Amino acid sequence: MKEPKERTDRQLLNLVGTDPGAFETLCLRYYDTIYRYVRSILHEADLAAGITAETFARLFQHCMLLAATHMRLKQWLFTVAGNLAKNELCRRSRFVRLNGQRVAFNEPSTDLQDLVGAHAAEIRHAVHALAPFECTCINLRYAEEMTTTDIACRLQCSRRQ
């Protein structure tokens, strides 16, 4: 008989009802990956842990359904975790107010680094005043130098959003 670590996701899903170690093996196999993915979206450890736990709770509820389909478990987990994280961003953005402050660049300059450096505190304040989803988009675009298409794929939203 195969050891649990050698079993496929589908075999483990089929065993969840009869073997308590099967679900634990699935959790151990994917927890860290899903947690890092959610944390990259939300940027908060506690919130990411909660969303990840909810993702695995939903997996437990849908094990039998997933076992009967041909959907890849990892893809399903990323989809559920991404949707839960986006829902959290949307929920939080309803409560975050933009203070209406605009960052004005008073001095025209051709050197972008000097311009940004001179107004770094104002820019930082303006970015932190954004809704969490928008702040995440800005961070992915400028800190991680991702394209709009890559950001949309990572956050599972449209490029326009």
Short mmCIF file of C-alpha atoms in Angstrom, two decimals:
data_model
loop_
_atom_site.label_atom_id
_atom_site.label_comp_id
_atom_site.label_asym_id
_atom_site.label_seq_id
_atom_site.Cartn_x
_atom_site.Cartn_y
_atom_site.Cartn_z
CA MET A 1 0.00 0.00 0.00
CA LYS A 2 1.22 3.49 -0.80
CA GLU A 3 2.29 5.87 1.93
CA PRO A 4 -0.02 8.92 2.33
CA LYS A 5 2.63 11.28 0.93
CA GLU A 6 2.70 9.27 -2.30
CA ARG A 7 -1.06 9.36 -2.82
CA THR A 8 -2.52 11.70 -5.40
CA ASP A 9 -4.84 14.54 -4.47
CA ARG A 10 -7.78 12.64 -5.96
CA GLN A 11 -7.01 9.53 -3.88
CA LEU A 12 -6.75 11.64 -0.73
CA LEU A 13 -10.02 13.42 -1.50
CA ASN A 14 -11.73 10.04 -1.84
CA LEU A 15 -10.30 8.94 1.52
CA VAL A 16 -11.27 12.02 3.56
CA GLY A 17 -14.49 10.43 4.86
CA THR A 18 -12.78 7.26 6.06
CA ASP A 19 -9.17 8.26 6.81
CA PRO A 20 -8.65 11.32 9.03
CA GLY A 21 -5.02 11.52 7.93
CA ALA A 22 -6.03 12.09 4.32
CA PHE A 23 -7.34 15.61 4.92
CA GLU A 24 -4.34 16.42 7.11
CA THR A 25 -2.04 15.35 4.29
CA LEU A 26 -3.86 17.63 1.85
CA CYS A 27 -3.57 20.52 4.30
CA LEU A 28 0.12 19.93 4.84
CA ARG A 29 0.66 19.68 1.10
CA TYR A 30 -0.97 23.03 0.21
CA TYR A 31 -1.31 25.20 3.32
CA ASP A 32 1.96 27.14 2.98
CA THR A 33 1.44 27.83 -0.72
CA ILE A 34 -2.11 29.08 -0.23
CA TYR A 35 -1.13 31.15 2.80
CA ARG A 36 1.69 32.89 0.89
CA TYR A 37 -0.68 33.58 -2.01
CA VAL A 38 -3.33 35.13 0.25
CA ARG A 39 -0.69 37.10 2.19
CA SER A 40 0.62 38.54 -1.10
CA ILE A 41 -2.87 39.90 -1.77
CA LEU A 42 -3.81 41.12 1.72
CA HIS A 43 -0.40 41.97 3.26
CA GLU A 44 -1.64 41.02 6.75
CA ALA A 45 -0.49 37.81 8.43
CA ASP A 46 -3.50 37.29 10.73
CA LEU A 47 -6.03 38.02 8.03
CA ALA A 48 -4.19 35.78 5.57
CA ALA A 49 -4.19 32.95 8.11
CA GLY A 50 -7.94 33.36 8.61
CA ILE A 51 -8.67 33.35 4.87
CA THR A 52 -6.42 30.31 4.43
CA ALA A 53 -8.25 28.48 7.22
CA GLU A 54 -11.59 29.34 5.61
CA THR A 55 -10.28 28.01 2.29
CA PHE A 56 -9.45 24.65 3.88
CA ALA A 57 -12.78 24.58 5.73
CA ARG A 58 -14.48 24.91 2.36
CA LEU A 59 -12.25 22.18 0.97
CA PHE A 60 -13.43 19.88 3.75
CA GLN A 61 -17.05 20.69 2.90
CA HIS A 62 -16.52 20.00 -0.82
CA CYS A 63 -14.16 17.00 -0.73
CA MET A 64 -16.64 14.51 -2.13
CA LEU A 65 -17.72 16.88 -4.90
CA LEU A 66 -14.12 17.60 -5.87
CA ALA A 67 -13.22 13.92 -5.83
CA ALA A 68 -15.91 13.26 -8.44
CA THR A 69 -14.71 16.00 -10.80
CA HIS A 70 -11.57 16.34 -12.89
CA MET A 71 -10.70 19.77 -11.47
CA ARG A 72 -7.20 20.06 -10.10
CA LEU A 73 -7.21 20.59 -6.35
CA LYS A 74 -4.44 23.19 -6.37
CA GLN A 75 -6.33 25.26 -8.96
CA TRP A 76 -9.53 24.99 -6.92
CA LEU A 77 -7.72 26.08 -3.73
CA PHE A 78 -6.16 29.10 -5.46
CA THR A 79 -9.53 30.10 -6.91
CA VAL A 80 -11.34 29.86 -3.56
CA ALA A 81 -8.54 31.59 -1.64
CA GLY A 82 -8.29 34.36 -4.25
CA ASN A 83 -12.03 34.95 -4.21
CA LEU A 84 -12.13 35.07 -0.41
CA ALA A 85 -9.19 37.50 -0.35
CA LYS A 86 -10.80 39.73 -3.01
CA ASN A 87 -14.06 39.70 -1.07
CA GLU A 88 -12.14 40.81 2.01
CA LEU A 89 -10.49 43.62 0.06
CA CYS A 90 -13.88 44.75 -1.24
CA ARG A 91 -15.40 44.57 2.24
CA ARG A 92 -12.56 46.59 3.73
CA SER A 93 -12.58 49.15 0.91
CA ARG A 94 -16.16 50.07 1.77
CA PHE A 95 -14.96 51.23 5.16
CA VAL A 96 -11.76 52.99 4.14
CA ARG A 97 -12.31 56.62 3.29
CA LEU A 98 -10.14 58.56 0.97
CA ASN A 99 -9.32 61.86 2.57
CA GLY A 100 -9.47 63.72 -0.72
CA GLN A 101 -5.94 64.98 -0.37
CA ARG A 102 -4.13 65.35 -3.63
CA VAL A 103 -0.41 65.24 -4.07
CA ALA A 104 0.70 68.29 -6.00
CA PHE A 105 4.03 68.54 -7.69
CA ASN A 106 4.85 72.22 -7.54
CA GLU A 107 8.16 72.10 -9.34
CA PRO A 108 8.37 70.85 -12.90
CA SER A 109 11.38 68.55 -13.23
CA THR A 110 12.64 66.15 -15.85
CA ASP A 111 14.39 63.94 -13.31
CA LEU A 112 11.75 61.57 -11.94
CA GLN A 113 13.88 60.38 -9.03
CA ASP A 114 14.40 63.92 -7.74
CA LEU A 115 10.70 64.61 -8.11
CA VAL A 116 9.63 61.48 -6.28
CA GLY A 117 12.32 61.93 -3.62
CA ALA A 118 11.19 65.48 -2.90
CA HIS A 119 7.59 64.33 -2.37
CA ALA A 120 8.16 60.83 -0.97
CA ALA A 121 6.28 61.46 2.28
CA GLU A 122 3.27 62.92 0.45
CA ILE A 123 3.24 60.02 -2.03
CA ARG A 124 3.52 57.46 0.78
CA HIS A 125 0.65 59.12 2.63
CA ALA A 126 -1.51 59.21 -0.51
CA VAL A 127 -0.87 55.52 -1.25
CA HIS A 128 -1.73 54.51 2.32
CA ALA A 129 -4.98 56.47 2.06
CA LEU A 130 -6.12 54.32 -0.86
CA ALA A 131 -8.49 51.40 -0.50
CA PRO A 132 -6.63 48.12 0.20
CA PHE A 133 -7.30 46.72 -3.29
CA GLU A 134 -5.92 49.87 -4.94
CA CYS A 135 -2.93 49.91 -2.59
CA THR A 136 -2.19 46.29 -3.51
CA CYS A 137 -2.36 47.16 -7.22
CA ILE A 138 0.05 50.08 -6.78
CA ASN A 139 2.44 47.92 -4.77
CA LEU A 140 2.43 45.13 -7.35
CA ARG A 141 2.92 47.58 -10.21
CA TYR A 142 5.70 49.73 -8.81
CA ALA A 143 7.37 47.70 -6.05
CA GLU A 144 7.25 44.35 -7.84
CA GLU A 145 7.26 45.85 -11.36
CA MET A 146 4.39 43.68 -12.58
CA THR A 147 2.42 44.47 -15.72
CA THR A 148 -1.28 45.27 -15.62
CA THR A 149 -2.05 41.87 -17.12
CA ASP A 150 0.06 40.09 -14.48
CA ILE A 151 -1.62 42.05 -11.69
CA ALA A 152 -5.07 41.18 -13.03
CA CYS A 153 -4.12 37.50 -13.17
CA ARG A 154 -2.67 37.53 -9.66
CA LEU A 155 -5.70 39.29 -8.16
CA GLN A 156 -8.11 37.40 -10.42
CA CYS A 157 -9.83 40.50 -11.69
CA SER A 158 -10.18 42.28 -15.02
CA ARG A 159 -7.38 44.49 -16.34
CA ARG A 160 -9.78 47.43 -16.28
CA GLN A 161 -10.54 46.95 -12.60
#
